[in-house]
C-alpha positions as a Markdown table, in Angstrom:
| # | Residue | x | y | z |
|---|---|---|---|---|
| 1 | Met | -0.3 | 0.2 | -0.2 |
| 2 | Val | 1.7 | 3.7 | -0.7 |
| 3 | Ala | 0.2 | 6.8 | -0.4 |
| 4 | Asn | 1.5 | 10.2 | -2.0 |
| 5 | Asn | 1.4 | 12.4 | 0.5 |
| 6 | Gly | -1.4 | 13.8 | 1.9 |
| 7 | Ser | -3.2 | 10.8 | -0.7 |
| 8 | Lys | -6.2 | 9.1 | 0.9 |
| 9 | Val | -6.5 | 4.8 | 0.3 |
| 10 | Gln | -8.9 | 2.3 | 1.5 |
| 11 | Phe | -8.3 | -0.8 | 3.9 |
| 12 | Asn | -11.2 | -3.6 | 5.2 |
| 13 | Val | -11.0 | -4.2 | 8.8 |
| 14 | Tyr | -12.7 | -6.6 | 10.9 |
| 15 | Leu | -15.0 | -5.1 | 13.7 |
| 16 | Pro | -18.7 | -5.8 | 16.3 |
| 17 | Ala | -21.0 | -5.1 | 14.9 |
| 18 | Glu | -21.9 | -2.9 | 17.6 |
| 19 | Leu | -19.2 | -1.3 | 17.8 |
| 20 | Val | -20.1 | -0.6 | 14.3 |
| 21 | Arg | -23.7 | 1.0 | 14.7 |
| 22 | Glu | -21.7 | 2.8 | 17.6 |
| 23 | Leu | -20.0 | 4.7 | 15.2 |
| 24 | Lys | -22.0 | 4.7 | 12.3 |
| 25 | His | -24.8 | 7.1 | 15.2 |
| 26 | Arg | -21.5 | 8.7 | 16.8 |
| 27 | Ala | -20.2 | 10.5 | 13.1 |
| 28 | Ile | -24.1 | 11.3 | 12.7 |
| 29 | Asp | -24.3 | 13.1 | 15.8 |
| 30 | Glu | -21.1 | 15.4 | 15.3 |
| 31 | Gly | -21.7 | 15.8 | 11.8 |
| 32 | Val | -19.0 | 13.5 | 9.8 |
| 33 | Ser | -18.1 | 11.3 | 7.5 |
| 34 | Leu | -17.4 | 8.1 | 9.8 |
| 35 | Ser | -13.8 | 8.0 | 7.1 |
| 36 | Ser | -13.4 | 11.4 | 9.2 |
| 37 | Leu | -14.3 | 10.0 | 12.4 |
| 38 | Val | -12.4 | 6.9 | 11.8 |
| 39 | Glu | -9.5 | 8.7 | 11.2 |
| 40 | His | -9.1 | 11.3 | 14.3 |
| 41 | Val | -9.5 | 8.2 | 16.6 |
| 42 | Met | -6.9 | 6.6 | 15.0 |
| 43 | Ser | -4.8 | 9.8 | 15.3 |
| 44 | Thr | -5.5 | 10.3 | 19.1 |
| 45 | Tyr | -4.6 | 6.7 | 19.9 |
| 46 | Leu | -2.0 | 7.3 | 17.5 |
| 47 | Ser | -0.1 | 9.5 | 19.1 |
| 48 | Gly | -0.7 | 9.2 | 22.6 |
| 49 | Asp | 0.7 | 7.5 | 25.2 |
| 50 | Glu | -1.5 | 4.3 | 25.4 |
| 51 | Thr | -0.4 | 0.9 | 24.3 |
| 52 | Ala | -2.9 | -1.4 | 22.2 |
| 53 | Pro | -5.1 | -4.0 | 23.4 |
| 54 | Thr | -5.3 | -7.6 | 23.3 |
| 55 | Glu | -6.8 | -9.5 | 20.9 |
| 56 | Gly | -10.8 | -9.2 | 21.9 |
| 57 | Glu | -10.3 | -6.1 | 24.2 |
| 58 | Arg | -12.2 | -3.2 | 23.4 |
| 59 | Pro | -10.5 | 0.2 | 24.8 |
């Protein structure tokens, strides 16, 4: 997967259905796209000191 400066790429992940539902509702409530919300959440997580959750654990 190669990305140019500022370009975006699509990738697939498997998430629990309930989590996806919550994300979609939050995006609607905040008036942003699902992509923007997920990008923000992942960027925030990666910029912090948190450690990755273990398999099956939800942060």
